[in-house]
């Protein structure tokens, strides 16, 4: 029963995506919509992403400073640990989990609301490919913008680590900077961007799917919005693991 | 002209439409009437392609709607305008942007040409100077008129109206009815209206189709409504005791044969 349900939703999701990535009726309209989505997803999420990232860096700094206290591991390793843990895991994963909550639920609610108010029917009757017009710009916008947000989150997180460790005397500024500049492997950056792109696609497409096929009233819309976040989060964590396996 | 051929629609074991064969004529206001649950909305959704029939065909002139390719379907859809029950105006867009949307999406008109066309359509529905307002800033009647303006902006050959008078006061409802009728006559288009508003039936019902339990119970014009002895029609039209008494009085006084 569960497997049949999974196959049904997976098949419908694949069909939606196939229809979503078809030739636009009017390129200019899709371009404008993509820019609007970039603004909504990117600029609209900057504050929350920055806020979370700064605390991730700060908490990591304090925790590792405590863990390494009294060991033979050099203190500057704290900077190195913050940088790599942020780039490899915390920035892409935590940022995208947060964005699944903010952007994903918003996408599901927006498209689901349009479905319920017959906006989608109105567009269909006009001849608009609604799956393309409503889904493609959101996915493309997120594929561009979310990796940028993740990169900003990684940078802010490192700054957060600095602010939590240097002014409080956990380690000196030169130690922290030395740590941040040590053992740099650019492969980790590739890993971060691969994760960001995959997670961005997952959270927008899954949320759009949840909204596009919503039926019923406000309870169903709320459920679709919740499902968008829950399924996006589960898939992000699953693919986080798979990418880690593939890249190591 | 639009006509259907033995149209069936079922949802699981529930058969909603049972072999509808009907013709909706060009240049006339065609009304689909019937009680709630009679299958009006399902028929309307089948006619515009929002639902697929279980069996049967829908013809737009000589085109079989459900057997044409994607490209032809898109071209055909550009000839279709629809006014929704709730108007279905895009909340985040101004009135002007709502009406302009089909032009932006499907035409190569210049900005000036689009604005002229939008203003013409808004003027046609007596809505001047509301271009910059948002749907939430307008009344129900105005929203319906914006919906009509959007529906006619691409000069459709087929106009569908789903419950155009729902939620409107009788006077505004008559204005909307008259507007739909005059647009139909002016442009010689096929207009199909789904309604259970009796004023509409008697004002603009040139070709009326009464649905009852998923089948056609009666088909005729407004002039035939009063004189028909079809029981289902009479039960539907003269549902209230007041109207029944009025009809009886008219018959008794010789006004109705």
XYZ file of C-alpha atoms in Angstrom:
505
model
C 0.000 0.000 0.000
C 2.728 2.437 1.038
C 4.886 1.384 -1.914
C 1.969 1.860 -4.337
C 1.381 5.324 -2.893
C 5.068 6.143 -3.264
C 5.048 5.001 -6.904
C 1.914 7.061 -7.590
C 3.431 10.251 -6.171
C 6.831 9.624 -7.724
C 5.272 9.065 -11.152
C 3.156 12.196 -10.843
C 6.172 14.189 -9.642
C 8.243 13.044 -12.648
C 5.402 13.969 -15.019
C 5.046 17.396 -13.413
C 8.768 18.030 -13.762
C 8.731 16.877 -17.384
C 5.912 19.249 -18.143
C 7.523 22.026 -16.090
C 10.713 21.995 -18.133
C 9.141 22.534 -21.516
C 9.461 25.450 -23.912
C 8.020 28.692 -22.475
C 5.143 30.364 -24.306
C 6.783 33.761 -23.888
C 10.398 33.842 -22.731
C 10.101 37.373 -21.401
C 7.291 36.452 -18.987
C 9.277 33.526 -17.603
C 12.388 35.672 -17.304
C 10.513 38.314 -15.292
C 8.966 35.643 -13.079
C 12.391 34.066 -12.495
C 13.825 37.430 -11.432
C 10.886 37.947 -9.069
C 11.470 34.540 -7.541
C 15.193 35.222 -7.209
C 14.360 38.322 -5.254
C 11.805 36.530 -3.061
C 13.963 33.501 -2.358
C 17.336 35.232 -2.217
C 16.889 38.684 -0.735
C 13.894 37.513 1.271
C 15.929 34.813 2.999
C 19.151 36.748 3.532
C 18.434 37.872 7.099
C 17.289 34.508 8.450
C 20.156 32.665 6.732
C 22.689 35.195 8.043
C 21.292 35.015 11.539
C 21.374 31.238 11.659
C 24.827 31.068 10.094
C 26.361 33.454 12.618
C 25.058 31.333 15.505
C 26.185 28.090 13.856
C 29.730 29.481 13.699
C 29.546 30.833 17.240
C 28.199 27.621 18.771
C 30.724 25.489 16.877
C 33.540 27.719 18.160
C 32.402 27.526 21.775
C 31.741 23.770 21.641
C 35.061 22.860 20.051
C 36.932 25.187 22.296
C 35.438 23.274 25.237
C 36.101 19.862 23.634
C 39.726 20.655 22.821
C 40.469 22.237 26.166
C 43.260 20.350 27.928
C 44.126 18.258 24.874
C 47.281 18.336 22.790
C 45.383 19.551 19.709
C 46.585 23.054 18.808
C 44.066 25.841 19.558
C 44.158 27.189 16.028
C 42.466 23.965 14.911
C 39.208 25.551 16.105
C 39.275 27.903 13.089
C 40.068 24.999 10.789
C 37.229 22.882 12.236
C 34.725 25.722 11.980
C 35.674 26.402 8.361
C 35.482 22.810 7.176
C 32.449 21.720 9.180
C 30.644 24.788 7.893
C 31.638 24.337 4.266
C 31.153 20.598 4.123
C 28.018 20.173 6.167
C 26.545 22.969 8.235
C 26.200 25.740 5.650
C 24.548 23.719 2.864
C 22.481 21.403 5.051
C 21.284 23.721 7.809
C 20.680 26.566 5.356
C 18.619 24.340 3.076
C 16.700 22.806 5.970
C 15.807 26.323 7.080
C 14.947 27.322 3.502
C 12.720 24.251 3.166
C 10.749 25.718 6.072
C 10.705 29.266 4.787
C 10.786 29.038 0.994
C 9.322 25.530 0.613
C 6.227 26.184 2.672
C 5.799 29.508 0.896
C 5.970 27.884 -2.548
C 3.478 25.168 -1.556
C 1.092 27.728 -0.066
C 1.404 30.099 -3.040
C 0.774 27.466 -5.717
C -1.815 25.659 -3.585
C -3.673 28.934 -2.989
C -3.680 29.578 -6.735
C -5.097 26.107 -7.301
C -7.874 26.687 -4.773
C -8.784 30.133 -6.072
C -9.024 28.715 -9.624
C -6.087 30.855 -10.796
C -4.429 27.758 -12.223
C -7.641 26.742 -14.006
C -7.923 30.266 -15.421
C -4.375 30.079 -16.783
C -4.939 26.564 -18.180
C -7.996 27.765 -20.070
C -6.017 30.684 -21.489
C -3.550 28.106 -22.836
C -0.730 28.702 -20.352
C 1.370 25.671 -19.451
C 0.819 26.216 -15.730
C 3.288 23.608 -14.548
C 5.993 25.371 -16.545
C 4.989 28.914 -15.639
C 4.537 28.236 -11.941
C 7.281 25.699 -11.298
C 10.173 26.307 -13.694
C 10.963 29.925 -12.667
C 10.970 28.918 -8.992
C 13.315 25.980 -9.560
C 15.682 27.956 -11.801
C 15.698 30.903 -9.402
C 16.504 28.665 -6.461
C 19.264 26.856 -8.389
C 20.972 30.228 -8.835
C 20.190 31.882 -5.544
C 20.385 29.132 -2.934
C 24.048 28.246 -3.683
C 24.793 31.957 -3.202
C 22.951 31.930 0.118
C 24.881 28.846 1.162
C 28.190 30.534 0.263
C 27.158 33.597 2.277
C 26.115 31.335 5.157
C 29.534 29.634 5.114
C 31.324 32.985 5.216
C 29.074 34.434 7.931
C 29.475 31.272 9.959
C 33.251 31.639 9.943
C 32.801 35.263 11.017
C 30.425 34.063 13.764
C 33.090 31.672 14.986
C 35.576 34.532 15.099
C 33.197 36.760 17.060
C 32.473 34.022 19.556
C 36.045 32.999 20.140
C 38.371 35.989 19.721
C 36.656 38.773 21.767
C 35.878 36.265 24.521
C 39.521 35.178 24.758
C 39.041 31.557 23.706
C 41.861 32.067 21.223
C 43.680 34.925 19.623
C 42.827 36.557 16.352
C 46.000 35.284 14.691
C 45.327 31.742 15.905
C 41.809 31.822 14.489
C 42.920 33.232 11.129
C 45.726 30.685 10.963
C 43.195 27.905 11.565
C 40.826 29.203 8.937
C 43.677 29.346 6.396
C 45.094 25.889 7.203
C 44.714 22.658 5.252
C 42.356 24.184 2.724
C 41.004 21.701 0.187
C 39.023 23.276 -2.658
C 37.235 19.954 -3.196
C 35.192 20.814 -0.112
C 33.878 23.921 -1.839
C 32.791 21.811 -4.801
C 31.043 19.493 -2.368
C 29.287 22.473 -0.757
C 28.018 23.777 -4.084
C 26.940 20.337 -5.286
C 24.949 19.920 -2.094
C 23.474 23.406 -2.412
C 22.322 22.820 -5.996
C 20.833 19.383 -5.238
C 19.085 20.591 -2.080
C 17.792 23.696 -3.861
C 16.253 21.569 -6.592
C 14.740 19.171 -4.081
C 13.176 21.757 -1.797
C 11.624 23.842 -4.584
C 10.414 21.002 -6.798
C 8.968 18.943 -3.931
C 7.235 22.002 -2.477
C 5.869 22.996 -5.875
C 4.572 19.453 -6.348
C 2.802 19.567 -2.982
C 1.155 22.894 -3.827
C 0.281 22.075 -7.443
C -1.814 19.044 -6.610
C -3.518 20.361 -3.489
C -7.231 19.577 -3.283
C -9.914 20.674 -0.851
C -9.799 23.644 1.492
C -7.598 25.413 3.982
C -6.848 22.282 6.026
C -5.517 20.515 2.926
C -3.531 23.622 2.013
C -1.967 23.659 5.481
C -1.228 19.951 5.171
C 0.390 20.464 1.763
C 2.543 23.209 3.211
C 3.608 20.965 6.102
C 4.246 18.043 3.737
C 6.390 20.299 1.586
C 8.658 21.032 4.551
C 8.697 17.484 5.926
C 9.392 15.731 2.603
C 11.937 18.362 1.555
C 13.767 17.950 4.863
C 13.778 14.152 4.649
C 15.026 14.246 1.054
C 17.693 16.828 1.900
C 19.032 14.602 4.677
C 18.853 11.504 2.486
C 20.699 13.176 -0.380
C 23.171 14.707 2.072
C 24.125 11.167 3.013
C 24.214 9.950 -0.605
C 26.385 12.863 -1.736
C 28.719 12.283 1.198
C 29.037 8.616 0.199
C 29.657 9.471 -3.460
C 32.196 12.220 -2.735
C 34.218 10.296 -0.169
C -20.634 26.466 -32.259
C -19.826 23.840 -29.663
C -21.539 20.508 -29.477
C -21.127 17.427 -27.361
C -21.659 13.852 -28.415
C -22.812 11.247 -25.912
C -20.702 12.701 -23.107
C -20.200 10.556 -20.010
C -18.272 11.395 -16.868
C -17.786 9.230 -13.810
C -15.814 9.687 -10.632
C -15.042 6.164 -9.445
C -18.466 4.504 -9.293
C -20.377 7.792 -9.283
C -21.702 8.565 -12.759
C -22.165 12.338 -12.913
C -22.979 12.830 -16.604
C -24.987 10.256 -18.496
C -24.694 10.683 -22.230
C -25.018 14.413 -22.881
C -25.592 15.308 -26.521
C -26.250 18.991 -26.950
C -25.514 21.896 -29.256
C -24.458 25.363 -28.080
C -25.141 27.845 -30.835
C -22.965 30.644 -32.137
C -24.114 34.222 -31.545
C -26.452 33.113 -28.762
C -26.311 33.012 -24.999
C -26.508 29.320 -24.162
C -27.474 28.580 -20.573
C -26.838 25.406 -18.621
C -29.218 25.296 -15.684
C -30.101 22.737 -13.065
C -30.179 22.050 -9.362
C -27.020 21.770 -7.295
C -25.385 18.418 -7.985
C -27.066 18.010 -11.380
C -23.697 18.008 -13.180
C -23.577 21.613 -14.500
C -20.088 22.367 -13.248
C -18.737 19.007 -14.409
C -20.202 19.607 -17.874
C -18.662 23.087 -17.962
C -15.269 21.697 -16.891
C -15.477 19.055 -19.598
C -16.339 21.673 -22.203
C -13.263 23.758 -21.351
C -11.009 20.734 -20.957
C -10.361 20.969 -17.226
C -11.683 17.400 -16.951
C -11.391 14.469 -19.326
C -14.621 12.681 -20.278
C -15.084 9.014 -19.447
C -16.622 8.664 -22.900
C -17.958 10.911 -25.633
C -16.728 13.895 -27.583
C -16.691 17.684 -27.438
C -16.570 19.495 -30.766
C -15.478 23.129 -31.183
C -16.911 23.727 -34.655
C -15.141 20.971 -36.586
C -12.402 20.308 -34.029
C -12.600 17.304 -31.735
C -11.329 18.931 -28.520
C -9.959 15.809 -26.858
C -8.156 14.329 -29.832
C -6.032 17.272 -30.975
C -2.317 17.680 -30.295
C -0.756 19.969 -27.703
C 0.031 22.727 -30.168
C -3.435 22.753 -31.696
C -4.927 22.653 -28.223
C -2.913 25.718 -27.214
C -4.084 27.556 -30.336
C -7.681 26.569 -29.637
C -7.427 27.650 -26.024
C -6.427 31.137 -27.152
C -9.869 31.363 -28.727
C -11.507 30.582 -25.394
C -12.333 33.091 -22.667
C -13.745 32.194 -19.302
C -15.301 34.088 -16.434
C -15.023 32.149 -13.200
C -17.511 32.059 -10.358
C -14.998 33.691 -8.011
C -13.564 35.790 -10.884
C -10.147 34.086 -10.380
C -8.288 37.387 -10.679
C -4.619 37.244 -9.742
C -4.476 38.955 -6.333
C -0.915 40.174 -6.633
C -1.575 41.947 -9.936
C -3.396 45.196 -10.588
C -6.591 45.251 -12.637
C -4.582 46.374 -15.665
C -1.993 43.600 -15.230
C -4.767 41.032 -14.836
C -6.426 42.043 -18.096
C -3.051 42.395 -19.853
C -1.815 38.955 -18.738
C -3.094 36.996 -21.794
C -1.670 39.698 -24.089
C 1.723 39.497 -22.376
C 1.707 35.738 -22.617
C 0.463 35.173 -26.142
C 0.885 38.241 -28.317
C 3.728 40.243 -29.785
C 1.920 43.548 -29.272
C 3.865 46.627 -28.211
C 3.308 48.066 -24.726
C 1.191 50.857 -26.242
C -0.968 48.432 -28.212
C -1.488 46.302 -25.114
C -2.462 49.300 -23.029
C -4.922 50.435 -25.695
C -6.487 46.984 -25.859
C -6.696 46.754 -22.041
C -8.297 50.177 -21.841
C -10.744 49.258 -24.604
C -11.793 46.086 -22.760
C -12.106 47.892 -19.423
C -14.123 50.600 -21.131
C -16.321 47.904 -22.700
C -17.223 46.643 -19.236
C -17.663 50.231 -17.955
C -14.591 50.199 -15.762
C -12.594 53.282 -16.552
C -9.804 54.543 -14.360
C -9.407 51.447 -12.208
C -6.247 50.217 -13.953
C -4.024 50.588 -10.931
C -6.438 49.142 -8.373
C -5.912 45.651 -7.009
C -8.706 43.036 -7.016
C -9.020 43.309 -3.227
C -9.786 47.034 -3.630
C -12.761 46.414 -5.920
C -16.315 45.216 -5.308
C -17.678 41.795 -6.320
C -19.461 43.279 -9.338
C -16.302 45.085 -10.450
C -14.298 41.896 -10.105
C -16.768 40.098 -12.360
C -16.421 42.858 -14.911
C -12.629 42.712 -14.733
C -12.992 38.947 -15.216
C -15.087 39.572 -18.326
C -12.561 42.119 -19.604
C -9.773 39.566 -19.169
C -11.881 36.882 -20.841
C -12.496 38.998 -23.954
C -9.076 40.628 -24.250
C -7.861 38.081 -26.828
C -11.119 38.401 -28.778
C -12.305 34.851 -28.077
C -14.667 32.884 -30.268
C -16.002 30.939 -27.296
C -16.926 32.519 -23.974
C -17.690 30.495 -20.861
C -19.215 31.990 -17.734
C -19.461 29.950 -14.561
C -22.161 31.349 -12.270
C -21.558 34.963 -13.385
C -24.173 36.319 -10.976
C -23.320 34.435 -7.822
C -22.859 36.764 -4.888
C -24.211 39.810 -6.747
C -27.280 41.872 -5.979
C -30.123 41.567 -8.559
C -29.392 44.916 -10.228
C -25.702 44.246 -10.673
C -26.566 40.733 -11.845
C -28.723 42.191 -14.614
C -25.892 44.526 -15.654
C -23.523 41.540 -15.915
C -26.125 39.530 -17.866
C -26.691 42.362 -20.305
C -22.965 42.825 -20.723
C -22.467 39.163 -21.560
C -25.354 39.190 -24.011
C -24.195 42.338 -25.788
C -20.626 41.011 -26.072
C -22.008 37.773 -27.522
C -24.044 39.616 -30.135
C -21.344 42.160 -30.983
C -18.658 39.582 -31.581
C -20.926 36.779 -32.805
C -19.341 34.317 -30.392
C -20.534 31.125 -28.748
C -21.336 31.907 -25.130
C -22.100 29.239 -22.562
C -23.290 30.261 -19.124
C -23.637 27.953 -16.169
C -26.228 29.419 -13.835
C -29.136 28.820 -11.534
C -30.148 32.440 -11.463
C -33.749 32.645 -12.673
C -33.405 36.278 -13.718
C -30.641 35.247 -16.114
C -32.768 32.449 -17.492
C -35.625 34.792 -18.266
C -33.460 37.710 -19.433
C -30.792 36.166 -21.616
C -31.716 32.492 -22.041
C -31.725 32.094 -25.798
C -30.828 28.412 -25.673
C -31.423 26.762 -22.302
C -30.259 23.291 -21.327
C -31.721 21.881 -18.123
C -29.641 19.180 -16.485
C -31.241 16.780 -14.058
C -29.325 13.949 -12.403
C -26.618 14.086 -15.057
C -28.910 13.984 -18.095
C -30.644 16.608 -20.215
C -34.181 17.006 -18.917
C -35.212 19.865 -21.173
C -33.817 22.076 -23.946
C -35.481 25.226 -25.240
C -35.555 29.011 -25.165
C -36.711 31.476 -22.493
C -40.027 32.001 -24.278
C -40.724 28.274 -24.009
C -39.885 28.084 -20.309
C -43.209 29.457 -19.061
C -45.359 27.413 -21.362
C -43.506 24.123 -21.141
C -45.270 21.370 -19.231
C -42.009 19.624 -18.387
C -42.387 18.870 -14.688
C -38.692 18.927 -13.870
C -38.374 22.335 -15.527
C -41.404 23.719 -13.737
C -40.216 22.316 -10.391
C -36.884 23.993 -10.946
C -38.034 27.353 -12.297
C -41.014 27.785 -9.990
C -39.392 26.305 -6.925
C -40.853 28.757 -4.421
C -44.578 28.760 -3.460
C -44.707 32.456 -4.367
C -43.618 31.784 -7.967
C -45.977 28.817 -8.174
C -48.888 31.068 -7.156
C -47.730 33.706 -9.627
C -47.640 31.167 -12.457
C -51.071 29.815 -11.521
C -52.469 33.364 -11.487
C -50.945 34.051 -14.896
C -52.471 30.887 -16.321
C -55.850 31.600 -14.695
C -55.897 35.117 -16.067
C -55.110 33.841 -19.537
C -51.633 35.372 -19.751
C -50.126 31.908 -20.193
C -51.581 29.275 -22.437
